Coordinates of C-alpha atoms and ligand atoms in Angstrom, one line a residue:
M942 CA 0.1 -0.4 0.1
L943 CA 1.1 3.5 -0.7
P944 CA 0.9 5.9 2.3
R945 CA 0.7 8.4 -0.1
E946 CA -2.6 9.1 -2.2
H947 CA -2.5 11.8 -5.1
S948 CA -6.1 12.9 -4.5
W949 CA -5.0 13.8 -0.6
S950 CA -1.7 15.4 -1.3
W951 CA -3.9 17.8 -3.7
L952 CA -6.1 18.9 -1.5
T953 CA -3.8 19.6 1.8
V954 CA -1.7 21.6 -0.3
T955 CA -4.9 23.2 -2.3
V956 CA -6.4 24.1 1.3
G957 CA -3.3 25.0 2.9
M958 CA -2.7 27.5 0.2
L959 CA -6.1 28.6 0.6
L960 CA -6.1 29.5 4.3
G961 CA -2.4 31.0 3.7
V962 CA -0.3 28.3 5.8
R963 CA 2.0 26.0 5.0
P964 CA 1.3 22.4 4.8
S965 CA 3.1 21.8 7.9
A966 CA 1.1 23.8 10.1
C967 CA -2.1 21.5 9.1
G968 CA -1.7 18.7 11.5
D969 CA 0.2 15.8 10.7
L970 CA 0.3 16.0 6.6
S971 CA 3.7 14.7 6.1
G972 CA 1.9 11.8 3.6
A973 CA 0.8 15.1 1.8
R974 CA 4.1 16.5 0.5
P975 CA 5.0 15.9 -3.2
N976 CA 8.3 14.3 -4.6
I977 CA 10.6 16.9 -5.6
L978 CA 12.3 16.2 -9.4
L979 CA 15.2 19.2 -10.3
L980 CA 16.4 19.0 -13.5
M981 CA 19.6 21.4 -14.3
A982 CA 21.2 21.5 -17.3
D983 CA 24.7 22.9 -17.6
D984 CA 25.2 26.0 -20.1
F985 CA 21.8 25.3 -22.5
G986 CA 20.7 28.3 -24.2
I987 CA 17.2 28.9 -23.9
G988 CA 16.7 29.2 -27.9
D989 CA 17.8 25.3 -28.2
I990 CA 14.4 24.1 -27.0
G991 CA 11.6 23.3 -28.8
C992 CA 8.8 25.0 -26.4
Y993 CA 10.9 28.3 -26.5
G994 CA 10.6 28.8 -30.2
N995 CA 13.2 26.3 -31.8
N996 CA 12.0 24.5 -34.8
S997 CA 14.7 22.7 -35.5
I998 CA 16.4 21.0 -32.8
R999 CA 14.5 18.2 -31.2
T1000 CA 13.3 18.3 -27.8
P1001 CA 10.1 16.4 -27.3
N1002 CA 10.4 15.3 -23.8
I1003 CA 10.9 18.9 -22.3
D1004 CA 8.4 20.1 -24.4
R1005 CA 6.3 17.5 -23.1
L1006 CA 7.0 18.8 -20.0
A1007 CA 5.7 22.3 -20.7
E1008 CA 2.5 20.6 -21.9
D1009 CA 2.1 19.4 -19.0
G1010 CA 2.7 22.1 -16.7
V1011 CA 3.7 25.5 -16.4
M1012 CA 6.3 27.4 -18.2
L1013 CA 8.1 30.4 -17.2
T1014 CA 9.3 33.0 -20.0
Q1015 CA 11.0 35.5 -17.3
H1016 CA 13.1 32.9 -15.6
V1017 CA 16.3 34.6 -15.1
A1018 CA 19.5 33.1 -13.3
A1019 CA 21.3 35.2 -10.5
A1020 CA 24.7 34.5 -12.2
S1021 CA 26.1 33.9 -15.9
V1022 CA 28.6 30.9 -14.7
C1023 CA 28.0 28.1 -13.2
T1024 CA 29.3 28.1 -9.3
P1025 CA 27.6 31.4 -8.4
S1026 CA 24.5 30.5 -10.4
R1027 CA 24.1 27.2 -8.5
A1028 CA 25.2 29.0 -4.8
A1029 CA 22.4 30.9 -5.7
F1030 CA 19.6 28.1 -6.5
L1031 CA 20.6 25.9 -3.6
T1032 CA 20.7 28.7 -1.2
G1033 CA 17.8 31.2 -2.5
R1034 CA 20.7 34.2 -1.8
Y1035 CA 22.7 36.3 -4.3
P1036 CA 25.9 34.7 -4.8
L1037 CA 27.5 37.6 -3.2
R1038 CA 25.7 36.4 0.4
S1039 CA 27.9 33.5 1.0
G1040 CA 31.3 34.9 -0.9
M1041 CA 30.6 32.8 -4.1
V1042 CA 31.5 35.3 -6.6
S1043 CA 35.0 36.6 -7.7
S1044 CA 36.6 40.0 -7.6
N1045 CA 39.7 38.8 -9.8
G1046 CA 39.2 36.9 -13.4
Y1047 CA 38.5 33.4 -11.6
R1048 CA 34.6 33.2 -11.7
V1049 CA 34.0 29.7 -11.5
L1050 CA 36.4 26.9 -9.4
Q1051 CA 39.1 25.9 -11.7
W1052 CA 40.3 22.8 -10.0
T1053 CA 38.6 20.4 -7.7
G1054 CA 42.1 20.6 -5.0
V1055 CA 41.0 24.4 -4.2
S1056 CA 39.6 25.6 -0.6
G1057 CA 36.8 27.8 -1.7
G1058 CA 33.3 26.5 -1.9
L1059 CA 30.0 26.6 -0.4
P1060 CA 30.1 27.6 2.7
T1061 CA 29.3 25.1 5.5
N1062 CA 27.0 27.6 7.5
E1063 CA 25.0 28.0 4.3
T1064 CA 21.4 26.7 4.4
T1065 CA 20.6 24.5 1.4
F1066 CA 16.9 23.4 0.1
A1067 CA 18.1 19.8 0.8
K1068 CA 19.2 20.7 4.3
I1069 CA 15.7 21.6 5.3
L1070 CA 14.1 18.9 3.8
K1071 CA 16.2 16.4 4.5
D1072 CA 15.3 17.5 8.3
K1073 CA 11.6 17.2 7.2
G1074 CA 12.1 13.6 6.3
Y1075 CA 12.9 13.8 2.7
A1076 CA 15.4 11.4 1.2
T1077 CA 17.6 14.2 -0.7
G1078 CA 19.8 12.9 -3.8
L1079 CA 22.2 14.8 -5.8
I1080 CA 23.0 13.1 -9.0
G1081 CA 25.3 15.2 -11.7
K1082 CA 27.3 18.1 -11.1
W1083 CA 28.1 19.7 -8.1
H1084 CA 31.0 22.6 -8.7
L1085 CA 30.7 24.2 -5.3
G1086 CA 33.9 22.9 -3.8
L1087 CA 35.2 19.8 -2.0
N1088 CA 37.8 20.1 0.6
C1089 CA 39.1 22.6 3.2
E1090 CA 42.0 21.5 4.8
S1091 CA 42.8 18.1 3.6
S1092 CA 42.4 15.6 0.6
N1093 CA 39.6 14.0 2.3
D1094 CA 38.0 16.4 4.8
H1095 CA 34.9 17.0 2.2
C1096 CA 34.0 20.4 4.0
H1097 CA 32.2 21.7 0.9
H1098 CA 31.1 18.0 -0.3
P1099 CA 27.1 17.7 -1.2
L1100 CA 26.7 15.4 1.6
N1101 CA 27.7 18.3 3.9
H1102 CA 25.0 20.4 2.4
G1103 CA 21.8 18.3 3.4
F1104 CA 22.1 15.6 0.4
D1105 CA 22.2 12.3 1.7
H1106 CA 22.9 10.6 -1.2
F1107 CA 25.6 11.9 -4.0
Y1108 CA 26.7 10.2 -7.2
G1109 CA 28.9 12.4 -9.6
M1110 CA 31.4 14.7 -10.4
P1111 CA 32.4 17.1 -7.7
F1112 CA 33.9 19.4 -10.2
S1113 CA 32.4 20.3 -14.0
M1114 CA 32.6 18.9 -17.2
M1115 CA 35.6 20.8 -19.4
G1116 CA 37.2 20.6 -22.2
D1117 CA 40.3 19.0 -21.3
C1118 CA 38.1 16.3 -19.5
I1119 CA 39.1 14.7 -23.2
H1120 CA 42.8 14.7 -24.2
W1121 CA 42.3 16.2 -27.5
E1122 CA 40.8 19.4 -26.6
L1123 CA 42.9 21.8 -24.8
S1124 CA 41.0 24.1 -22.3
E1125 CA 42.1 27.8 -22.1
K1126 CA 43.0 27.2 -18.4
R1127 CA 45.5 24.2 -19.3
A1128 CA 46.6 26.0 -22.9
G1129 CA 47.7 29.1 -20.9
M1130 CA 49.6 27.4 -18.1
E1131 CA 51.3 24.8 -21.0
H1132 CA 52.6 28.0 -22.6
K1133 CA 54.0 29.8 -19.3
L1134 CA 55.6 26.5 -18.1
N1135 CA 57.4 26.2 -21.6
V1136 CA 58.4 29.7 -21.3
C1137 CA 60.0 28.8 -17.9
F1138 CA 61.6 25.9 -19.3
Q1139 CA 62.8 27.2 -22.1
I1140 CA 64.9 30.2 -19.8
M1141 CA 65.7 27.3 -17.3
A1142 CA 67.1 24.9 -19.9
F1143 CA 69.1 28.0 -21.7
T1144 CA 70.3 29.1 -18.4
A1145 CA 71.6 25.3 -17.3
L1146 CA 73.2 25.4 -20.9
T1147 CA 75.3 28.3 -20.7
L1148 CA 76.6 27.4 -16.9
T1149 CA 77.2 23.8 -18.4
T1150 CA 79.5 25.2 -21.3
G1151 CA 80.5 28.2 -18.7
K1152 CA 82.1 25.3 -16.7
L1153 CA 83.2 22.9 -19.1
T1154 CA 85.2 25.8 -20.9
H1155 CA 86.4 27.2 -17.6
L1156 CA 85.1 30.4 -19.0
T1157 CA 83.2 30.7 -15.4
S1158 CA 84.7 29.8 -12.2
G1159 CA 82.4 28.7 -8.9
S1160 CA 81.0 25.6 -7.8
W1161 CA 78.6 23.2 -10.1
T1162 CA 75.8 23.9 -7.8
P1163 CA 74.3 26.3 -9.5
V1164 CA 74.5 24.3 -13.1
I1165 CA 73.1 21.1 -11.1
W1166 CA 70.2 23.4 -9.8
S1167 CA 69.1 24.9 -12.8
T1168 CA 69.3 21.1 -14.8
I1169 CA 66.8 19.9 -12.2
A1170 CA 64.8 22.6 -12.3
A1171 CA 64.4 22.5 -16.2
I1172 CA 63.6 18.9 -16.1
L1173 CA 60.7 19.4 -13.3
L1174 CA 59.6 22.1 -15.6
F1175 CA 59.5 19.9 -18.6
M1176 CA 57.8 17.1 -17.2
T1177 CA 55.3 19.1 -15.7
S1178 CA 54.4 20.7 -18.7
Y1179 CA 54.6 17.3 -20.3
F1180 CA 52.6 15.6 -17.8
M1181 CA 49.9 18.1 -17.2
G1182 CA 47.1 16.9 -19.7
V1183 CA 47.4 13.6 -17.6
L1184 CA 47.2 15.4 -14.6
I1185 CA 44.5 17.8 -15.2
V1186 CA 42.2 14.7 -16.8
H1187 CA 43.2 12.6 -13.4
A1188 CA 42.8 15.3 -11.2
D1189 CA 39.6 17.0 -12.0
C1190 CA 37.5 14.0 -14.4
F1191 CA 36.4 11.6 -11.6
L1192 CA 33.1 10.3 -10.1
M1193 CA 32.4 10.1 -6.5
R1194 CA 29.4 8.0 -4.8
N1195 CA 29.3 9.4 -1.6
H1196 CA 32.6 10.1 -0.3
T1197 CA 34.2 7.6 -2.4
I1198 CA 35.9 8.3 -5.6
T1199 CA 34.6 4.9 -8.2
E1200 CA 36.0 6.6 -11.1
Q1201 CA 39.2 8.4 -12.1
P1202 CA 39.3 9.4 -14.6
M1203 CA 36.1 8.9 -16.2
H1204 CA 34.9 6.9 -19.2
F1205 CA 32.8 9.2 -20.8
Q1206 CA 30.7 6.7 -23.0
R1207 CA 29.6 5.3 -20.1
T1208 CA 28.6 8.3 -18.0
T1209 CA 25.3 8.9 -19.6
S1210 CA 24.0 5.4 -18.7
L1211 CA 25.5 5.6 -15.2
I1212 CA 23.7 8.8 -14.2
L1213 CA 20.4 7.1 -15.6
K1214 CA 20.8 4.2 -13.9
E1215 CA 21.5 6.1 -10.6
A1216 CA 18.8 8.5 -11.0
S1217 CA 16.3 5.4 -12.0
S1218 CA 17.3 3.6 -8.9
F1219 CA 17.1 6.5 -6.5
V1220 CA 13.6 6.9 -7.6
Q1221 CA 12.9 3.3 -7.3
R1222 CA 14.2 3.1 -3.9
N1223 CA 12.6 5.9 -2.3
K1224 CA 8.9 5.5 -3.8
H1225 CA 7.2 4.9 -0.6
R1226 CA 8.7 8.1 1.0
P1227 CA 8.8 11.9 0.0
F1228 CA 12.2 12.7 -2.1
L1229 CA 14.0 15.6 -3.4
L1230 CA 16.4 14.6 -6.4
F1231 CA 18.5 16.9 -7.9
V1232 CA 19.5 15.6 -11.5
S1233 CA 22.5 18.1 -12.0
L1234 CA 22.9 16.9 -15.8
L1235 CA 26.6 17.3 -17.3
H1236 CA 25.0 17.8 -20.8
V1237 CA 25.3 20.3 -22.6
H1238 CA 28.7 21.9 -21.1
I1239 CA 31.8 21.0 -23.3
P1240 CA 33.3 18.8 -24.2
L1241 CA 29.8 17.8 -25.3
V1242 CA 30.6 13.8 -24.7
T1243 CA 27.9 12.4 -26.7
T1244 CA 27.2 8.6 -27.7
K1245 CA 27.0 6.7 -30.9
Q1246 CA 23.3 6.7 -30.5
F1247 CA 23.2 10.6 -30.9
L1248 CA 25.9 11.6 -33.3
G1249 CA 25.3 12.9 -36.0
K1250 CA 21.8 12.9 -35.8
S1251 CA 20.6 16.2 -35.6
Q1252 CA 20.6 19.6 -37.7
H1253 CA 23.0 21.3 -35.7
G1254 CA 26.3 19.8 -35.6
L1255 CA 27.9 18.0 -32.3
Y1256 CA 25.8 20.7 -29.9
G1257 CA 22.6 19.7 -31.5
D1258 CA 23.3 15.9 -30.8
N1259 CA 24.4 16.7 -27.4
V1260 CA 20.7 18.9 -26.4
E1261 CA 19.2 15.5 -28.3
E1262 CA 20.4 13.4 -26.2
M1263 CA 20.0 15.2 -22.8
D1264 CA 16.4 15.6 -24.2
W1265 CA 16.5 12.0 -24.5
L1266 CA 18.2 11.2 -20.9
V1267 CA 15.2 14.0 -19.7
G1268 CA 13.0 11.6 -20.8
E1269 CA 14.1 8.5 -19.5
I1270 CA 14.5 9.7 -15.8
L1271 CA 10.6 11.1 -16.2
K1272 CA 9.6 7.6 -17.4
A1273 CA 11.3 6.3 -14.2
V1274 CA 9.0 8.4 -12.2
D1275 CA 5.9 7.3 -14.4
V1276 CA 6.7 3.2 -13.9
N1277 CA 7.1 3.6 -10.4
G1278 CA 3.4 5.5 -10.4
L1279 CA 4.8 8.7 -8.8
K1280 CA 3.8 11.0 -11.9
N1281 CA 1.1 12.7 -9.9
M1282 CA 2.8 13.0 -6.5
T1283 CA 6.1 14.5 -8.3
F1284 CA 6.7 18.6 -8.5
T1285 CA 8.9 18.6 -11.5
Y1286 CA 11.4 21.3 -12.7
F1287 CA 13.5 21.7 -15.5
T1288 CA 16.0 24.6 -16.1
S1289 CA 19.5 25.7 -16.9
D1290 CA 22.1 27.3 -15.0
H1291 CA 22.5 30.3 -17.5
G1292 CA 22.6 30.8 -20.7
G1293 CA 24.7 29.5 -23.7
H1294 CA 28.3 29.5 -24.2
L1295 CA 28.7 31.9 -27.5
E1296 CA 32.1 32.4 -27.4
A1297 CA 32.6 27.9 -27.4
R1298 CA 33.3 27.2 -31.0
D1299 CA 36.2 25.7 -32.9
E1300 CA 36.2 24.3 -36.8
R1301 CA 33.6 21.8 -36.2
G1302 CA 31.3 25.2 -35.6
Q1303 CA 29.4 26.3 -32.8
L1304 CA 29.9 24.1 -29.8
G1305 CA 27.7 26.7 -27.3
G1306 CA 24.2 26.9 -26.9
W1307 CA 21.7 29.5 -28.9
N1308 CA 20.0 32.2 -26.7
G1309 CA 17.1 32.9 -29.0
I1310 CA 16.5 36.4 -29.8
F1311 CA 18.2 37.6 -26.6
R1312 CA 21.5 39.6 -26.7
G1313 CA 24.5 38.2 -24.9
G1314 CA 25.1 34.9 -23.1
K1315 CA 27.2 32.9 -20.5
G1316 CA 29.5 34.7 -18.5
M1317 CA 27.7 38.2 -18.9
G1318 CA 25.9 39.2 -16.1
G1319 CA 23.8 41.6 -17.4
W1320 CA 22.7 41.4 -20.9
E1321 CA 19.5 39.1 -21.0
G1322 CA 21.4 36.0 -23.1
G1323 CA 23.3 35.1 -20.1
I1324 CA 21.0 34.9 -17.5
R1325 CA 17.4 34.5 -19.4
V1326 CA 17.0 30.2 -18.8
P1327 CA 13.7 27.6 -19.1
G1328 CA 11.8 27.4 -16.5
I1329 CA 9.2 24.6 -16.6
F1330 CA 7.4 23.2 -13.5
R1331 CA 5.0 20.1 -13.9
W1332 CA 2.4 18.8 -10.8
P1333 CA -0.2 16.9 -13.0
G1334 CA -3.6 17.9 -10.9
V1335 CA -2.4 20.2 -8.9
L1336 CA -0.5 22.7 -11.4
P1337 CA -2.6 23.8 -14.6
A1338 CA -1.3 22.6 -18.0
G1339 CA -0.1 24.2 -20.9
Q1340 CA 0.3 27.4 -18.8
M1341 CA 2.4 30.4 -19.6
I1342 CA 3.9 32.5 -16.9
H1343 CA 5.2 36.4 -18.2
E1344 CA 6.3 37.6 -15.0
P1345 CA 9.8 37.7 -14.0
T1346 CA 11.0 35.0 -11.9
S1347 CA 14.7 33.7 -10.5
L1348 CA 16.1 30.6 -10.3
M1349 CA 16.6 31.6 -6.7
D1350 CA 12.7 31.0 -5.7
V1351 CA 13.1 27.4 -6.3
F1352 CA 14.4 27.6 -3.1
P1353 CA 11.4 28.9 -1.1
T1354 CA 9.1 27.1 -3.5
V1355 CA 10.2 23.7 -2.7
V1356 CA 11.0 24.4 1.0
Q1357 CA 7.1 25.6 1.4
L1358 CA 6.1 22.2 -0.6
G1359 CA 8.0 20.0 1.5
G1360 CA 6.4 21.7 4.7
G1361 CA 9.5 23.2 6.0
N1362 CA 10.4 26.9 7.1
V1363 CA 12.7 29.1 5.2
P1364 CA 15.8 30.4 7.3
Q1365 CA 15.0 33.6 9.6
D1366 CA 18.1 34.2 10.2
R1367 CA 19.4 35.5 7.3
V1368 CA 18.2 37.5 4.0
I1369 CA 16.5 35.2 1.3
D1370 CA 16.4 36.6 -2.0
G1371 CA 13.7 34.1 -3.5
R1372 CA 10.3 34.1 -3.1
S1373 CA 7.8 31.3 -3.5
L1374 CA 6.5 30.5 -6.8
V1375 CA 3.6 28.7 -5.6
P1376 CA 0.8 31.5 -5.4
L1377 CA 2.1 31.9 -9.3
L1378 CA 1.9 28.2 -10.5
Q1379 CA -1.3 28.2 -9.1
G1380 CA -2.8 31.2 -10.4
A1381 CA -3.5 32.5 -7.2
A1382 CA -1.4 35.2 -7.9
E1383 CA -1.4 37.6 -10.9
H1384 CA 2.1 38.8 -10.4
S1385 CA 5.3 37.6 -9.2
A1386 CA 6.6 38.5 -5.8
H1387 CA 10.0 40.4 -7.3
E1388 CA 9.5 44.2 -8.0
F1389 CA 13.2 44.2 -8.7
L1390 CA 15.8 41.6 -9.6
F1391 CA 19.8 42.5 -9.4
H1392 CA 22.0 41.0 -11.9
Y1393 CA 25.6 40.5 -10.9
C1394 CA 28.7 39.6 -12.9
G1395 CA 31.2 38.5 -10.2
K1396 CA 30.8 40.9 -7.2
Y1397 CA 29.8 43.6 -9.8
L1398 CA 26.2 44.9 -10.1
H1399 CA 26.0 45.2 -13.8
A1400 CA 22.4 45.8 -14.3
A1401 CA 19.0 46.1 -12.6
R1402 CA 15.2 45.1 -13.9
W1403 CA 11.9 46.7 -12.6
H1404 CA 9.0 45.0 -12.9
E1405 CA 6.2 48.1 -13.2
Q1406 CA 3.4 46.1 -12.6
D1407 CA 0.4 48.3 -12.8
R1408 CA 1.5 49.8 -16.2
G1409 CA 2.8 45.9 -17.2
R1410 CA 6.5 47.8 -18.1
L1411 CA 9.6 46.0 -17.5
W1412 CA 12.9 48.2 -17.2
K1413 CA 16.1 47.5 -17.2
V1414 CA 19.0 49.5 -16.4
H1415 CA 22.3 48.7 -17.5
Y1416 CA 25.7 50.4 -15.3
M1417 CA 28.6 48.7 -16.6
T1418 CA 28.2 46.2 -20.1
P1419 CA 31.1 44.3 -21.6
Q1420 CA 33.0 45.1 -24.8
F1421 CA 32.0 42.6 -27.6
H1422 CA 34.1 41.7 -30.0
P1423 CA 34.0 43.7 -33.3
K1424 CA 33.1 41.1 -35.7
G1425 CA 30.9 38.8 -33.5
A1426 CA 27.9 41.1 -32.4
G1427 CA 27.2 40.2 -28.9
A1428 CA 29.9 38.0 -27.6
C1429 CA 33.6 38.4 -27.1
Y1430 CA 35.3 35.9 -29.3
G1431 CA 38.6 35.4 -28.5
R1432 CA 38.5 35.9 -24.9
G1433 CA 36.8 32.8 -23.7
L1434 CA 34.3 34.7 -21.6
C1435 CA 33.6 38.4 -21.2
P1436 CA 35.3 40.0 -18.2
C1437 CA 33.0 41.5 -15.3
S1438 CA 35.5 44.6 -15.0
G1439 CA 38.6 46.6 -16.1
D1440 CA 39.5 47.3 -19.5
G1441 CA 36.9 45.1 -21.4
V1442 CA 34.1 46.5 -19.7
T1443 CA 32.4 49.6 -20.3
Q1444 CA 31.0 52.1 -17.5
H1445 CA 27.8 53.7 -18.3
S1446 CA 26.8 57.6 -17.0
P1447 CA 24.1 57.9 -17.0
P1448 CA 23.2 54.0 -17.2
L1449 CA 21.5 52.7 -20.3
L1450 CA 17.8 51.9 -20.0
F1451 CA 15.8 49.2 -22.2
D1452 CA 12.1 48.7 -21.8
L1453 CA 12.3 44.7 -22.2
S1454 CA 8.5 44.6 -22.7
R1455 CA 8.6 46.4 -25.9
D1456 CA 12.5 45.6 -26.9
P1457 CA 13.2 42.1 -25.4
S1458 CA 16.6 41.8 -27.6
E1459 CA 17.8 45.0 -25.6
A1460 CA 18.6 46.8 -29.1
E1461 CA 17.4 50.1 -28.7
P1462 CA 18.7 51.9 -25.5
L1463 CA 16.2 54.5 -24.5
S1464 CA 17.0 57.9 -24.2
P1465 CA 15.4 61.3 -22.5
G1466 CA 13.8 62.1 -26.1
S1467 CA 12.5 59.0 -26.7
E1468 CA 11.2 57.8 -22.9
P1469 CA 9.8 60.8 -21.2
R1470 CA 10.1 59.0 -17.8
Y1471 CA 13.8 58.4 -18.8
H1472 CA 15.1 60.3 -15.7
A1473 CA 12.3 59.1 -13.5
V1474 CA 12.6 54.8 -14.3
I1475 CA 16.6 55.6 -13.6
A1476 CA 16.2 57.5 -10.5
L1477 CA 13.8 54.6 -9.1
V1478 CA 16.0 52.0 -10.1
G1479 CA 18.7 53.7 -8.8
E1480 CA 17.3 53.8 -5.5
A1481 CA 16.3 50.3 -5.4
V1482 CA 19.7 49.5 -5.8
D1483 CA 20.9 51.4 -2.9
Q1484 CA 18.4 50.0 -0.6
H1485 CA 19.5 46.3 -2.2
R1486 CA 23.3 47.3 -1.2
K1487 CA 22.2 48.2 2.6
T1488 CA 21.2 44.5 2.9
L1489 CA 24.7 43.1 2.2
S1490 CA 27.1 42.3 4.4
P1491 CA 31.1 41.3 4.1
V1492 CA 31.4 37.4 4.3
P1493 CA 34.3 35.7 3.8
P1494 CA 35.8 35.5 0.1
Q1495 CA 35.6 32.2 -1.6
F1496 CA 37.3 33.4 -4.7
S1497 CA 40.3 34.7 -3.1
L1498 CA 43.4 34.2 -4.6
S1499 CA 44.1 31.7 -1.5
N1500 CA 40.9 29.9 -2.0
I1501 CA 41.0 29.1 -5.8
I1502 CA 44.8 28.1 -6.4
W1503 CA 45.6 24.5 -6.5
K1504 CA 47.0 23.3 -3.6
P1505 CA 48.3 19.2 -3.9
W1506 CA 47.5 18.3 -0.3
L1507 CA 43.6 19.2 -1.2
Q1508 CA 43.6 16.8 -4.3
P1509 CA 41.6 13.8 -4.4
C1510 CA 43.1 10.9 -5.6
C1511 CA 42.1 7.3 -5.8
G1512 CA 45.6 4.9 -6.0
T1513 CA 48.7 6.9 -5.8
F1514 CA 49.3 10.7 -6.2
P1515 CA 49.6 12.1 -8.8
L1516 CA 48.8 8.9 -10.7
C1517 CA 44.9 8.9 -9.3
A1518 CA 43.9 6.2 -10.9
C1519 CA 40.9 3.7 -10.0
G1520 CA 38.8 1.0 -11.7
Q1521 CA 35.3 1.0 -13.5
D1522 CA 32.4 1.8 -11.0
E1523 CA 29.9 -1.0 -10.5
V1524 CA 26.7 -0.2 -12.6
P1525 CA 24.1 -0.4 -9.5
S1526 CA 21.2 -2.9 -9.8
E1527 CA 17.9 -1.6 -9.6
T1528 CA 16.3 -3.5 -6.7
Ligands
LIG726 C1 17.5 26.1 -32.7 O1 19.0 25.6 -32.3 C2 20.5 25.8 -32.9 C3 21.0 25.1 -31.9 O2 21.6 26.1 -31.0 C4 20.4 27.1 -33.5 O3 21.8 27.4 -34.3 C5 19.4 27.6 -34.4 O4 19.6 28.8 -34.7 C6 18.1 27.6 -33.4 N1 16.8 27.9 -34.0 C7 15.9 29.0 -33.9 C8 14.7 29.0 -34.9 O5 15.8 29.5 -32.5
LIG727 C1 25.4 6.9 0.8 O1 25.1 7.9 2.0 C2 23.8 7.5 2.8 C3 23.9 7.7 4.1 O2 24.9 8.9 4.2 C4 23.3 6.1 2.5 O3 22.0 6.1 2.9 C5 23.2 5.5 0.5 O4 22.8 4.6 0.6 C6 25.0 6.0 0.6 N1 24.7 5.7 -1.1 C7 25.4 4.8 -1.6 C8 25.3 4.2 -3.3 O5 26.5 3.8 -1.1
LIG728 C1 28.9 32.2 8.0 O1 30.0 32.5 8.5 C2 31.0 33.5 8.1 C3 32.1 33.5 8.7 O2 32.2 33.3 9.9 C4 29.9 35.2 8.5 O3 30.6 36.1 7.8 C5 28.8 34.9 8.1 O4 27.6 35.9 8.2 C6 28.0 33.2 7.9 N1 26.7 33.2 7.3 C7 25.5 33.2 7.8 C8 24.5 32.9 6.9 O5 25.5 33.0 9.1

């Protein structure tokens, strides 16, 4: 017998909403709470999905989710790169509040062996739901740090942040997880090491020649040391590729490394098996499963079944494989009879990566009509993402909502559905989406949203609800490559500050309700309320700044440099290697 009945869950939640109380306040309704399935894609552009208007890429499973549920058209990430966006998603707070933003060029964690990460005193929705009796699982990418002081203290590990089951990559997919693809990071470092090697080799050679020809006097010590240094530099540069693959591209189950380095052709099926068996194992109790997909980040590892099948090259193939994976995970929910008791969400951590392309073509996503992309805190293309919610029988089907909402809103939303309370001892920036999704509220609870790039406020939006206008004010914008409209080709990502950024005084003003592509900045001549709108948004920014307080920076230099003693390694360091993971059985 199932301990939960769908009609019961529907009734109690609805009654709870009508009475304005949380489900947990109406006596013992622990049986009424939905399962929560959160699906997040990586670097996935809003222009790459059928239901958001793409007619040539096939995403039938995501489209079906939207047909059966509610689609948000103005769903916005709190940051335009992985680490800070995910920190905000899990905590419901702007990433600046947890120190998960950079003030130097490094905007995401660059290695697993660094000490930066999501601070232990931050509260994730998983932690709250776990306390409320939910089985909580994270499958896929983490990218929010791992260790603080040793290679296995796991202070930032998902199991230390409210998840009781973890399977996936503590780090992230990246170009050089596959040997043939040099990431910017590795290419830059190899170049520096090679220059150092050449200088050292030249020094050693000159000193040796001097000694042998008796042109220089003194001891052999400098000759020996410079030769050793040259050999070490050569070895480091030579083995770096191997080292990086082993250092960062590995899988863990809970606290144990299961595959280092990863065998990518198996990864998608391993993730699917893990997700299905999690659902199967926990079907008799409420669960929260966050599937943080490795798709569609470069290097776009795609199985043979999908290679060459889409109309959009390797990127399109990878998107179609991801859609298939989403469909299979939803199937696992269906076959266990949980569809109507599961609150499902699909999103992406930020916009598509326009600069990711090579001779094979575009390798990053497409952000539709929106300007800019990944790495740009202000322009819509970097932050506008899909947002689809399904809970059959409770949420309307086939509905579209055009109100501004944030990825941070998922925090209070799932906490409310799970019968928990949001923490009262800190600022929570997200607002529950439940009233909006159910049609009980006409407007989003956000009048203003702030758009950061690293620690810099690049832009802010104001939803003028009574007039239906959506204003966006830009204080800083990245300087685009002259030939590539809307991207910073040659730089990897656009910068947040410094030379590559233009400060606007007066700021740029757009009306997104009429100009969603941010094509025509308004002027006092074209918009009579120009000055009034800029002043009002400026006031809101000042108010927002008053709510910020300094916290330890997780991206300080000492927190982002690689420390060998923090490097997780199965086997002998530095040749970390361990075998094939057992595929979990579905019992
Ligand atoms: C669909 O997605 C592909 C791949 O990103 C893109 O090249 C194409 O322009 C998109 N089509 C539309 C109509 O948005
Ligand atoms: C992970 O650890 C939790 C206990 O913390 C346990 O319940 C779960 O079964 C573990 N998962 C695996 C796959 O070992
Ligand atoms: C976490 O700890 C840091 C440093 O001790 C502190 O600045 C910050 O306010 C704390 N955060 C919360 C949410 O309590």
